[in-house]
Amino acid sequence: MRLIYTFYFFLIGLSLFAQNNTPTYTWRMHLPYNSVRQIIEVDRTLYVLAEVGLYTFDLISGESTMLTKVDGFAESKVSNFGYSSDTKTLIIVYENGNIDLLKDNKIINLPGLKRASVGGQKFIYETSVIGRKAYLATSFGVVVVDLEKQLISADYQNLGAGGTTLEVFSIFVFNDTLYLATDEGIKSAPAYDSRVNLQNFETWKTNTTYKSTRLLREFNNNLFFVNDSILYNYASGSYSTVEAGVKKDYKSLITAHDKLVICRWEGVALLDKLFKLEEKKEPFMEYAIIDYQNNLWFGGFYRGLIKKWPDGRIDGFIPPGPYGLTTYDMQGYENTMYVTAGGHTNAYAPSYVNYGYYIYEDGQWLNRDLNNPVVGSMIDFTNIYINQNSGDVYLGSFGSGLAKLKNKVPDQKFTSANSTIKAAVDTREIALGMTQDSKGTLWVANYETEKPLLSLKKDGSWKEYNVGSNRIGEMVVDDQDNIWMLAPRSSSLGLVVVKENSNGGVVDRPLTTGAKNGGLPSNNVKAIVLDKDGEIWVGTETGIGVFYQPSLVFNPQQRLNADAQQIIIDDGIDIGYLLEKEVINDLKVDGGNRKWAATNNGVWLIAEDGSRILKHFTASNSPLPSDIVNCIGIVPNTGEVFFGTTQGITSYRGDATEAGTTHQNTLVFPNPVHSTYQGPITITGLPEDATVKIADVAGRVVYELIATGGTAVWNGLNFEGQKPQTGIYLIYSANKDDEEALVTKLLIVR
């Protein structure tokens, strides 16, 4: 197995911008930091590994900096990390085996282990740094990284009995001997004798007395380890128990400032050089260290980073971020993004996720209050509907009914006790989709009940209806107030369309594949959206279909014209239907009427009419943490596009915002533009498809462009492709009626 591959990247420092002034085409990561798995102190800075993300905490200033793919790191999901004081190198090991070295503010990538083929699972349990080398304890053996030469120098596989694959859970060098913690027992071999072949399993001695060994550490000339949930120490050829043979759930052993820090699920103990134990009660902890000022730092399950002062005081630190990794739906309103964090399994069983929902605004995340009397007990939040006039937010759930937020605060909860929402066969009250028509009626999908379609009138009255399927979900209303609903888990049915009749009831039409029946690409419809032209776009497991004339859906003479159409696209290599090989998990429309598609193969930006693929972001060509994207949300006023992946949330400042009818709150940024700035110049707050002219104070036009929605993006060059000279520049905009106005000014400094 060859593992020696090296690539270099330069670390881009984290820049902080106000949300509205974040440069166009900028990426940001939004990861949960409340569960801490590992802590290392380096030069009065804590490096902290959260659930997936890595960040620093300055012990002097108290400032935090996130270290993510946006900054040039190779991956998002970190397994563990270590630091070599001899080489001043931080080694970061990812769950897929990829490795980054951070030294002198430069990232060195070692992808050899990621690319290597190994038998069985590839998992890194621990990174143990000893001198100038890092030893990786893996599911298939040992990998050695030379931190000075910045390469993978060795790997030892098949160390089990008879040369079989053996998992190594922990590694340490003690008295020039390399010790491995395994299920066969403690294995040992000379660490530095070049004559010894460590790749030969027969080289290794095995102490089978202590099988299922974990967490090897040296302290005060003793080797400590955990076996069968008991902490032992080894010195001068003898073994003894540290805590009187009491079984405990040990999480980590760390040597720091003349103490052995013993982190257990039920609390922390400190062992001094006289082997005296001092208890520090603090439950649900994964990791603990002592800093240079003798302060104790804990990290644990959803409690963030905790500092315990010598006098017993406790401070907590959690960088801004959502509560967890999971996402189900995202919807934007004005400058705010709403995210639900629940859902259901593929078999439509409860996930029992109690993270609730997240709200993002102005760079801050607000997470659901578990003690709130309205929503505190609700679980598995799914779909979101936002009234664009009032800003009221409705949150559906897979089992806890329906919640309403007013001004971002929980206002009401609807269940069988105060509405027509009923429980499915297994007692779950499911609200799997919501929308609102032009009369102000809220429509709710009460999944898998006898009368699954519900309405809430403006007067507060509820009503229930039979429709073509009792399995209905996400829904939208078209320009004729027809309600289009997904029919999940209905193999012979893709959509159900409903309209009210004159008798106060409803009529429905099922849509499926085939001519005059709906023309869907597949009956497995996973997403639906109404675009700015009044067209219905649907995402399926085999691409996208478009209902260009949804008003005809109930016209029996126009069944063929009412069918969904698939768009033929020629990418220069192949001709076929738009994204026909992709599973479309979500669809959203941005301010320029372009479509964003979430798939299991990244994110696609599609031209307004579907004729071209404008962008395709994946985990390999962008900061996306995963190729599996579950949902998309767009902040209307800023154009920032949020992506909910299986590995967390990331966002991208797009170049389209919602347009107004007039020039309102026009903003240009950055302003001023300094000579060092190389990025785009963005103008927002424009009318739809406005013509924008940039002129000098003498009235000479240096550039002209067309807005996308309410935003125009200038590359900062004039018509000749050169940078304009220092000066004040006037920005004019004309709407569709050719009404031109001076909207703002821009200072350029060269």
XYZ file of C-alpha atoms in Angstrom:
750
model
C 0.000 0.000 0.000
C 1.553 3.284 -1.110
C 0.563 6.213 1.044
C 3.062 8.902 0.170
C 1.243 11.702 -1.611
C 1.684 15.346 -0.693
C -0.202 18.492 -1.786
C 0.151 22.062 -0.542
C -2.450 24.710 0.094
C -2.138 28.097 1.726
C -4.373 28.764 4.689
C -6.739 31.635 4.157
C -7.501 33.384 7.411
C -11.116 33.671 8.496
C -12.552 37.069 7.664
C -15.588 38.405 9.446
C -18.186 40.333 7.469
C -21.630 41.578 8.287
C -24.123 39.279 6.604
C -25.383 41.894 4.144
C -21.846 42.812 3.071
C -20.462 39.325 2.627
C -18.690 39.333 -0.756
C -20.559 37.686 -3.599
C -19.409 34.106 -4.352
C -18.154 33.726 -0.764
C -18.683 30.428 1.089
C -19.374 30.010 4.813
C -19.617 26.925 6.996
C -22.315 26.546 9.663
C -21.433 23.591 11.845
C -22.533 22.526 15.335
C -19.913 23.186 18.002
C -21.791 22.222 21.148
C -20.506 18.640 21.411
C -16.766 18.545 22.131
C -14.754 15.410 21.409
C -11.116 16.499 21.793
C -9.070 19.445 23.141
C -5.385 20.306 22.707
C -3.532 23.339 24.066
C -0.936 24.914 21.758
C 0.800 28.183 22.669
C -2.049 29.412 24.879
C -4.623 28.496 22.271
C -7.076 25.629 22.546
C -7.725 23.552 19.451
C -11.169 22.049 19.883
C -12.806 19.248 17.901
C -16.577 19.436 17.965
C -19.028 16.952 16.430
C -17.515 17.482 12.991
C -15.871 20.890 13.042
C -12.535 22.110 14.334
C -11.982 25.527 15.870
C -9.508 27.465 17.988
C -10.148 29.278 21.255
C -7.647 31.950 22.269
C -7.054 31.664 26.015
C -5.988 35.314 26.204
C -8.631 37.100 24.099
C -11.440 34.546 24.299
C -11.909 34.723 20.516
C -12.809 31.705 18.411
C -11.805 30.919 14.834
C -13.310 28.099 12.817
C -11.027 25.919 10.690
C -13.069 24.601 7.758
C -13.009 23.697 4.078
C -13.647 27.364 3.327
C -10.144 28.061 4.682
C -8.533 25.419 2.482
C -8.744 22.305 4.647
C -9.380 19.106 2.727
C -12.502 17.785 4.420
C -15.191 18.663 6.917
C -15.623 15.657 9.163
C -12.596 15.411 11.451
C -11.965 12.128 13.237
C -9.190 13.298 15.595
C -6.036 15.388 15.629
C -2.720 15.879 17.403
C 0.123 18.347 17.810
C 3.883 17.975 17.641
C 5.750 20.592 19.657
C 9.013 19.339 18.126
C 7.938 20.210 14.574
C 5.288 22.867 15.407
C 2.812 20.862 13.360
C -0.885 20.195 13.850
C -2.013 16.935 12.247
C -5.706 16.649 11.374
C -7.099 13.248 10.460
C -10.492 12.980 8.759
C -12.984 10.143 8.947
C -12.299 9.073 5.353
C -8.571 8.758 6.041
C -7.499 12.047 4.499
C -4.818 13.951 6.438
C -3.957 17.647 6.699
C -0.825 19.080 8.320
C -0.970 22.691 9.500
C 2.412 24.342 9.931
C 3.456 27.994 9.631
C -0.060 28.915 8.536
C 0.227 26.520 5.596
C -1.840 23.415 4.938
C -0.096 20.305 3.624
C -2.463 17.592 2.430
C -1.525 13.878 2.588
C -4.268 11.986 0.720
C -2.455 8.658 0.530
C -4.384 6.937 3.292
C -7.697 8.157 1.868
C -6.807 6.742 -1.544
C -5.354 3.489 -0.254
C -7.294 0.242 -0.578
C -7.453 -1.662 2.680
C -9.373 -4.740 3.610
C -12.581 -3.947 5.445
C -13.451 -0.676 7.115
C -11.094 2.312 7.181
C -11.413 4.129 10.487
C -8.922 6.127 12.551
C -9.533 5.748 16.282
C -6.702 7.877 17.630
C -3.764 10.046 16.646
C -0.839 9.755 19.047
C 1.987 12.267 18.472
C 5.356 11.222 19.845
C 8.259 13.494 19.007
C 8.406 14.103 15.277
C 6.040 11.333 14.312
C 2.314 10.733 14.522
C 1.014 7.196 15.034
C -2.505 6.557 13.760
C -4.449 3.768 15.433
C -6.741 2.421 12.743
C -9.252 -0.322 12.019
C -6.624 -2.174 9.999
C -3.397 -1.530 11.929
C -0.942 1.343 12.366
C -0.051 4.230 10.049
C 3.010 6.356 10.805
C 3.273 9.969 9.612
C 6.679 11.642 9.597
C 5.801 15.219 10.584
C 9.263 16.547 9.793
C 9.402 15.107 6.281
C 5.639 15.663 5.883
C 4.811 12.252 4.483
C 3.381 8.885 5.453
C 6.484 6.861 6.254
C 5.151 3.439 7.239
C 2.119 1.299 7.847
C 1.789 -1.958 9.810
C -1.133 -4.156 8.821
C -2.374 -7.659 9.611
C -0.938 -7.704 13.124
C -3.501 -10.135 14.499
C -2.956 -13.802 15.305
C -1.793 -15.655 12.203
C -1.412 -12.390 10.275
C -5.074 -11.433 10.337
C -6.513 -7.918 10.294
C -6.513 -6.404 13.765
C -7.995 -3.138 14.969
C -5.677 -0.882 16.932
C -7.467 1.474 19.308
C -4.601 3.340 20.952
C -0.825 3.692 20.592
C 1.981 4.893 22.844
C 5.765 4.721 23.071
C 7.001 3.931 26.579
C 10.629 3.215 27.457
C 11.534 2.863 23.757
C 8.789 0.295 23.290
C 5.794 0.763 21.008
C 2.575 -0.412 22.686
C -0.717 -1.100 20.887
C -4.123 -1.444 22.514
C -6.118 -4.175 20.757
C -8.855 -6.725 21.373
C -6.197 -9.468 21.484
C -4.439 -7.650 24.321
C -1.528 -5.237 24.629
C 0.958 -5.711 21.805
C 4.523 -4.426 22.062
C 7.647 -4.187 19.943
C 10.858 -2.115 19.855
C 10.023 1.376 18.676
C 13.324 2.562 17.240
C 15.311 -0.537 16.262
C 15.694 -0.409 12.466
C 16.593 -4.096 12.428
C 13.122 -5.055 13.616
C 10.420 -5.665 11.000
C 7.290 -4.180 12.528
C 5.256 -5.222 9.489
C 5.651 -8.870 10.552
C 2.972 -9.878 13.052
C 5.382 -12.372 14.652
C 7.591 -9.449 15.734
C 4.946 -8.274 18.175
C 4.610 -9.678 21.681
C 1.080 -9.907 23.059
C -0.018 -9.678 26.687
C -3.271 -11.604 26.453
C -4.139 -11.007 30.124
C -5.587 -7.639 29.245
C -7.746 -8.230 26.215
C -9.998 -5.491 24.837
C -7.523 -2.802 25.865
C -8.100 0.905 25.187
C -6.486 4.336 25.898
C -2.742 3.879 26.331
C -0.935 6.792 28.040
C 2.346 7.367 29.903
C 2.515 9.364 33.139
C 5.266 9.611 35.743
C 7.121 6.589 34.359
C 3.978 4.475 34.411
C 2.002 3.160 31.458
C -1.740 3.624 31.976
C -4.458 1.827 30.046
C -8.122 0.861 30.225
C -9.182 -2.758 30.114
C -12.729 -3.970 30.552
C -13.716 -0.512 31.888
C -11.008 -0.618 34.588
C -8.029 1.745 34.666
C -4.620 0.050 35.159
C -1.053 1.231 35.430
C 2.105 -0.662 34.519
C 5.565 -0.024 35.929
C 8.672 -2.141 36.576
C 7.018 -5.287 35.253
C 3.910 -5.157 37.463
C 0.275 -4.122 36.938
C -2.172 -2.524 39.385
C -5.576 -0.876 39.304
C -5.835 2.884 39.723
C -9.407 3.231 40.982
C -9.675 0.127 43.113
C -10.963 -1.967 40.252
C -14.185 0.011 39.878
C -15.616 -0.144 36.345
C -16.184 3.248 34.733
C -16.931 4.640 31.298
C -13.496 6.088 30.514
C -13.418 8.553 27.598
C -9.879 9.926 27.558
C -6.532 9.979 29.384
C -4.422 13.123 28.984
C -1.084 14.104 30.523
C -1.010 17.814 31.305
C 1.026 19.946 33.695
C 2.212 17.187 36.022
C -1.172 15.510 36.195
C -2.963 12.676 34.477
C -6.399 13.954 33.495
C -8.844 11.044 33.588
C -12.070 11.853 31.791
C -15.033 9.595 32.497
C -18.657 9.928 31.413
C -19.676 10.525 35.027
C -16.928 13.032 35.800
C -13.237 13.897 35.764
C -10.428 12.817 38.081
C -6.924 14.252 38.365
C -4.025 11.965 39.286
C -0.924 13.673 40.661
C 2.665 12.378 40.784
C 1.997 10.776 44.157
C -0.875 8.903 42.477
C -3.450 10.718 44.569
C -6.869 11.104 42.912
C -8.841 14.343 42.990
C -12.447 14.161 41.821
C -14.013 16.902 39.657
C -17.689 16.121 39.282
C -18.886 17.162 35.828
C -20.995 14.568 33.981
C -21.384 13.823 30.262
C -17.838 14.760 29.331
C -15.762 13.311 26.487
C -12.483 15.120 27.003
C -10.641 17.191 29.597
C -7.296 18.998 29.872
C -5.467 21.408 32.186
C -4.215 24.660 30.659
C -1.074 26.653 31.394
C -2.829 28.532 34.236
C -3.959 25.304 35.902
C -7.550 25.775 34.776
C -9.514 22.646 33.971
C -11.286 22.520 30.607
C -14.040 20.014 29.826
C -15.673 19.104 26.584
C -18.709 16.931 26.275
C -22.117 16.001 25.010
C -24.020 19.127 23.845
C -22.496 21.288 26.593
C -19.792 22.971 24.567
C -16.392 23.941 25.902
C -16.420 24.398 29.693
C -13.813 26.092 31.862
C -13.623 25.254 35.541
C -11.591 27.736 37.551
C -9.517 26.635 40.568
C -12.139 28.248 42.834
C -14.906 26.100 41.305
C -16.498 28.715 39.020
C -17.651 27.457 35.624
C -17.768 29.301 32.271
C -19.135 27.881 29.019
C -18.129 28.670 25.437
C -19.895 27.630 22.224
C -19.124 29.292 18.858
C -22.181 30.306 16.795
C -23.738 27.392 14.974
C -26.816 25.206 14.659
C -27.569 22.689 17.375
C -26.937 19.607 15.265
C -25.997 18.272 11.836
C -29.416 17.130 10.649
C -31.541 19.213 8.301
C -34.882 18.520 6.643
C -36.162 21.796 5.195
C -34.910 25.373 4.734
C -36.896 28.499 3.957
C -35.723 32.103 3.774
C -37.603 35.274 4.673
C -36.173 38.788 4.267
C -32.743 38.509 5.969
C -33.476 35.327 7.897
C -33.072 31.600 7.276
C -35.279 29.004 9.015
C -34.123 25.381 9.233
C -35.891 22.297 10.564
C -33.740 19.571 12.024
C -36.081 16.590 12.313
C -37.620 14.297 9.775
C -38.289 10.624 9.384
C -36.576 7.473 8.212
C -36.702 6.233 4.619
C -39.490 3.917 5.754
C -41.417 6.926 7.125
C -40.860 6.002 10.742
C -40.005 8.647 13.363
C -36.380 9.757 13.661
C -36.940 11.029 17.227
C -34.699 14.037 16.609
C -35.316 16.688 19.246
C -33.012 19.385 17.848
C -36.122 21.282 16.782
C -35.373 24.133 14.446
C -32.685 26.739 13.844
C -32.962 30.415 12.905
C -30.042 32.235 11.268
C -29.838 36.020 11.090
C -26.956 38.517 10.967
C -24.320 35.871 11.537
C -26.000 34.379 14.592
C -27.821 31.096 15.119
C -30.872 30.803 17.371
C -31.765 27.266 18.420
C -35.085 25.991 19.730
C -35.597 26.476 23.459
C -36.238 23.037 24.932
C -38.017 24.659 27.879
C -40.470 26.631 25.749
C -44.033 25.604 26.703
C -45.248 25.746 23.081
C -42.557 23.807 21.199
C -40.241 22.453 23.890
C -41.628 18.920 23.765
C -42.055 18.692 19.981
C -39.747 16.433 17.975
C -39.012 15.662 14.333
C -39.759 19.074 12.826
C -40.042 18.753 9.061
C -41.538 21.228 6.605
C -41.605 25.018 6.846
C -44.098 27.487 5.412
C -43.621 31.265 5.768
C -46.361 33.798 5.128
C -44.505 36.335 2.975
C -46.837 39.151 4.062
C -46.895 38.674 7.836
C -43.687 36.740 8.362
C -45.574 34.110 10.384
C -43.750 30.776 10.254
C -45.473 27.389 10.345
C -43.418 24.334 11.292
C -44.750 20.869 10.562
C -43.570 17.807 12.415
C -43.519 14.064 11.955
C -45.539 13.211 15.026
C -45.994 16.344 17.180
C -48.502 18.352 15.188
C -47.987 21.873 13.846
C -46.304 24.920 15.424
C -46.549 28.607 14.577
C -43.835 31.223 15.181
C -44.616 34.923 15.291
C -41.694 37.337 15.198
C -39.425 34.276 15.549
C -41.107 33.371 18.877
C -43.263 30.226 19.358
C -46.874 31.420 19.361
C -49.203 28.442 18.910
C -49.234 24.691 18.705
C -51.915 22.791 16.784
C -52.719 19.189 17.653
C -55.829 17.023 17.866
C -56.725 18.941 20.997
C -57.355 22.264 19.221
C -57.616 21.474 15.499
C -58.698 18.839 12.997
C -55.177 17.402 12.964
C -55.516 13.709 13.718
C -53.141 10.935 14.514
C -52.031 8.356 11.999
C -52.490 4.666 12.736
C -49.578 4.674 15.152
C -50.809 7.746 17.112
C -48.414 10.202 15.460
C -49.902 13.583 14.537
C -48.065 14.342 11.311
C -48.117 17.670 9.493
C -45.904 16.982 6.477
C -46.647 20.022 4.327
C -48.194 23.490 4.471
C -49.064 26.302 2.094
C -51.385 29.301 1.929
C -53.709 30.456 -0.841
C -54.610 33.971 -1.965
C -57.581 34.080 0.452
C -55.305 33.532 3.430
C -56.348 29.926 4.025
C -53.591 27.711 5.424
C -53.591 24.201 3.937
C -52.006 21.366 5.896
C -51.058 17.818 4.865
C -52.103 15.562 7.742
C -50.180 12.532 6.495
C -51.745 9.036 6.496
C -55.097 9.917 8.064
C -58.620 9.268 6.746
C -59.086 12.904 5.668
C -55.487 14.072 5.180
C -56.030 17.551 3.688
C -56.861 20.221 6.265
C -57.620 23.919 5.983
C -57.331 26.688 8.557
C -59.411 29.711 7.566
C -58.573 33.282 8.517
C -61.428 33.168 11.065
C -59.672 30.323 12.916
C -61.991 27.511 11.757
C -60.609 24.157 10.636
C -61.950 21.772 7.980
C -60.834 18.375 6.665
C -61.120 16.804 3.196
C -60.808 13.477 1.421
C -58.342 13.512 -1.500
C -56.915 10.984 -3.944
C -54.337 9.663 -1.465
C -54.015 9.636 2.299
C -50.255 9.952 1.866
C -49.676 13.595 1.031
C -46.788 15.858 1.930
C -44.995 18.978 0.675
C -47.302 21.345 -1.229
C -47.463 24.623 -3.163
C -50.296 26.828 -4.425
C -50.309 27.966 -8.056
C -51.613 31.263 -9.426
C -55.156 29.819 -9.675
C -55.146 28.683 -6.021
C -54.819 25.055 -7.036
C -52.947 23.070 -4.387
C -50.195 20.778 -5.706
C -49.130 18.072 -3.261
C -46.486 15.375 -3.228
C -47.762 11.845 -2.702
C -44.851 10.154 -0.885
C -44.761 6.357 -0.690
C -47.465 6.047 -3.365
C -45.775 3.912 -6.011
C -48.556 4.452 -8.573
C -49.017 8.150 -7.845
C -46.677 11.127 -7.963
C -48.752 14.238 -7.249
C -52.258 15.182 -6.220
C -53.727 18.516 -7.335
C -56.703 19.922 -5.432
C -59.033 22.895 -5.929
C -61.975 24.117 -3.938
C -65.448 23.856 -5.493
C -68.461 26.061 -5.086
C -69.933 23.782 -2.391
C -67.016 24.336 0.004
C -65.535 20.947 -0.791
C -62.634 20.033 -3.034
C -62.022 18.158 -6.245
C -58.738 16.477 -6.911
C -56.750 15.088 -9.783
C -53.981 12.518 -9.366
C -50.890 12.929 -11.555
C -48.548 10.148 -12.562
C -46.265 9.152 -15.433
C -47.523 8.801 -19.019
C -49.116 11.076 -21.568
C -52.305 12.839 -20.458
C -51.838 11.404 -16.956
C -49.322 13.987 -15.742
C -46.202 13.203 -17.740
C -44.016 12.950 -14.633
C -40.449 11.686 -15.111
C -41.088 9.359 -12.151
C -43.799 8.755 -9.565
C -41.201 9.249 -6.848
C -41.565 13.021 -6.622
C -39.352 14.485 -3.913
C -39.569 18.262 -4.452
C -41.935 20.870 -5.864
C -41.675 24.637 -6.360
C -43.572 27.471 -8.069
C -41.303 29.761 -10.066
C -41.704 33.469 -10.865
C -43.387 32.716 -14.202
C -46.111 30.674 -12.516
C -44.628 27.360 -13.677
C -44.553 24.286 -11.426
C -41.157 22.554 -11.270
C -40.970 19.087 -9.750
C -37.917 17.085 -8.780
C -38.016 13.308 -8.992
C -35.639 10.393 -8.612
C -34.975 10.646 -12.362
C -34.645 14.341 -12.963
C -36.917 17.357 -13.353
C -40.316 17.930 -14.942
C -41.999 21.295 -15.563
C -45.721 22.092 -15.728
C -45.669 25.090 -18.054
C -49.447 25.562 -18.000
C -50.660 24.540 -14.533
C -53.947 26.383 -15.135
C -54.928 23.575 -17.534
C -54.570 20.773 -15.009
C -58.336 20.430 -14.478
C -59.275 20.926 -18.145
C -60.147 17.485 -19.578
C -59.696 18.755 -23.174
C -56.168 19.967 -22.442
C -54.688 16.970 -20.659
C -51.722 16.686 -23.020
C -50.831 20.379 -22.790
C -51.208 20.181 -19.016
C -48.608 17.399 -18.716
C -45.175 17.984 -17.242
C -42.410 18.412 -19.777
C -38.807 17.347 -19.495
C -36.218 19.801 -20.752
C -33.723 18.565 -23.334
C -30.236 19.895 -22.622
C -27.036 19.681 -24.661
C -23.907 20.068 -22.530
C -21.539 19.663 -25.470
C -20.793 16.065 -24.532
C -24.208 14.447 -24.427
C -27.826 15.302 -25.156
C -30.497 14.247 -22.697
C -33.151 15.360 -20.273
C -32.237 17.864 -17.560
C -30.569 16.037 -14.628
C -32.238 12.768 -15.656
C -29.524 10.746 -13.881
C -29.880 12.636 -10.609
C -32.136 12.152 -7.577
C -33.609 15.599 -6.930
C -34.000 16.047 -3.170
C -35.054 19.707 -3.219
C -35.711 22.617 -5.582
C -35.597 26.333 -4.846
C -35.997 29.467 -7.004
C -33.670 32.442 -6.498
C -34.285 36.137 -7.150
C -33.303 35.743 -10.797
C -35.833 32.897 -11.303
C -32.970 30.442 -11.611
C -33.418 26.997 -10.080
C -31.193 25.411 -7.449
C -31.379 21.623 -7.267
C -30.192 19.551 -4.303
C -29.105 16.038 -5.268
C -27.054 13.091 -4.052
C -24.360 14.415 -6.360
C -23.997 17.942 -5.049
C -25.848 21.141 -5.961
C -26.840 22.358 -9.441
C -27.703 25.896 -10.503
C -29.960 25.849 -13.542
C -30.757 28.714 -15.904
C -34.177 30.344 -15.614
C -35.604 28.310 -18.511
C -33.657 25.149 -17.674
C -31.641 25.274 -20.890
C -28.205 25.432 -19.241
C -26.342 24.235 -16.178
C -24.739 27.349 -14.725
C -22.934 25.777 -11.766
C -22.385 22.358 -10.244
C -20.935 22.314 -6.737
C -19.626 19.099 -5.196
C -17.557 18.204 -2.155
C -14.491 17.921 -4.391
C -14.741 21.328 -6.114
C -16.257 23.465 -3.343
C -16.554 23.724 0.451
C -19.647 21.513 0.434
C -19.084 19.091 3.329
C -20.873 16.254 1.520
C -22.207 15.447 -1.937
C -25.529 14.361 -0.428
C -27.555 17.568 -0.180
C -30.956 17.190 1.460
C -32.354 20.683 1.185
C -31.727 24.236 0.007
C -32.822 27.610 1.357
C -32.292 31.108 -0.055
C -32.244 34.350 1.951
C -34.238 36.689 -0.327
C -32.654 40.018 0.628
C -29.033 38.869 0.423
C -29.107 36.037 -2.104
C -27.173 33.771 0.258
C -27.964 30.155 -0.580
C -27.894 27.603 2.256
C -27.259 23.895 1.650
C -28.249 21.253 4.165
C -26.027 18.202 3.709
C -25.556 14.973 5.615
C -22.441 16.527 7.154
C -23.839 19.913 8.123
C -24.814 23.266 6.638
C -22.813 25.491 4.321
C -23.808 28.657 2.467
C -22.829 30.461 -0.719
C -23.389 34.155 -1.381
C -25.088 34.035 -4.757
C -25.444 36.806 -7.314
C -29.253 37.047 -7.336
C -31.603 38.677 -4.819
C -35.306 39.375 -4.790
C -36.060 42.422 -6.878
C -38.331 45.301 -6.019
C -40.442 47.400 -8.370
C -38.321 50.468 -7.656
C -34.826 51.256 -6.397
C -35.010 50.579 -2.670
C -32.163 50.557 -0.152
C -29.585 50.252 -2.916
C -26.243 49.107 -1.535
C -22.847 48.641 -3.173
C -20.136 46.623 -1.464
C -17.326 46.635 -0.780
C -17.202 50.423 -0.623
C -14.586 51.796 -0.828
C -12.733 49.372 -3.099
C -9.055 49.302 -2.114
C -6.172 48.309 -4.337
C -5.716 44.996 -2.511
C -9.282 43.844 -3.171
C -9.577 41.413 -6.103
C -13.163 40.167 -5.767
C -16.468 41.213 -7.350
C -18.296 44.478 -6.615
C -21.965 43.879 -5.840
C -24.933 46.232 -6.171
C -28.184 45.184 -4.472
C -31.650 46.697 -3.979
C -32.348 47.075 -7.715
C -35.572 46.622 -9.673
C -35.968 43.358 -11.550
C -33.607 42.983 -14.519
C -32.413 46.569 -14.168
C -29.806 47.999 -16.543
C -26.882 49.288 -14.457
C -24.300 51.817 -15.645
C -21.089 52.750 -13.811
C -19.821 56.213 -14.759
C -17.043 58.526 -13.631
C -17.800 62.040 -12.335
C -17.389 63.428 -15.881
C -20.284 61.258 -17.008
C -18.240 58.739 -19.017
C -19.704 55.232 -18.717
C -16.950 52.760 -17.809
C -19.143 49.649 -17.671
C -22.700 48.433 -18.122
C -24.431 45.277 -16.928
C -27.853 43.692 -16.343
C -29.103 42.783 -12.867
C -30.075 39.226 -11.947
C -33.230 39.719 -9.957
C -32.343 42.648 -7.692
C -28.546 42.261 -7.843
C -25.842 43.247 -10.312
C -22.277 41.996 -9.978
C -19.392 43.968 -11.520
C -15.963 42.424 -12.030
C -14.346 45.804 -11.338
C -12.986 46.256 -14.889
C -13.908 48.786 -17.563
C -14.905 48.014 -21.144
C -11.198 47.642 -22.067
C -10.670 45.045 -19.347
C -8.636 47.409 -17.164
C -9.111 48.575 -13.589
C -10.554 52.120 -13.362
C -8.431 54.844 -11.809
C -8.839 56.219 -8.289
C -11.954 58.306 -7.965
C -15.649 58.498 -7.189
C -17.915 56.552 -9.536
C -21.638 57.064 -10.013
C -23.954 54.097 -10.319
C -27.112 54.593 -12.372
C -29.920 52.085 -12.782
C -32.860 51.909 -15.182
C -35.888 49.679 -14.648
C -37.961 47.953 -17.326
C -39.743 51.228 -18.101
C -36.363 52.941 -18.778
C -36.764 55.140 -15.713
C -33.173 55.909 -14.778
C -31.932 57.075 -11.424
C -28.647 57.715 -9.666
C -28.786 55.035 -6.991
C -25.444 55.197 -5.205
C -21.789 56.195 -5.374
C -18.617 54.119 -5.209
C -15.099 55.128 -4.145
C -12.201 53.281 -5.806
C -8.715 53.706 -4.329
C -5.720 52.438 -6.353
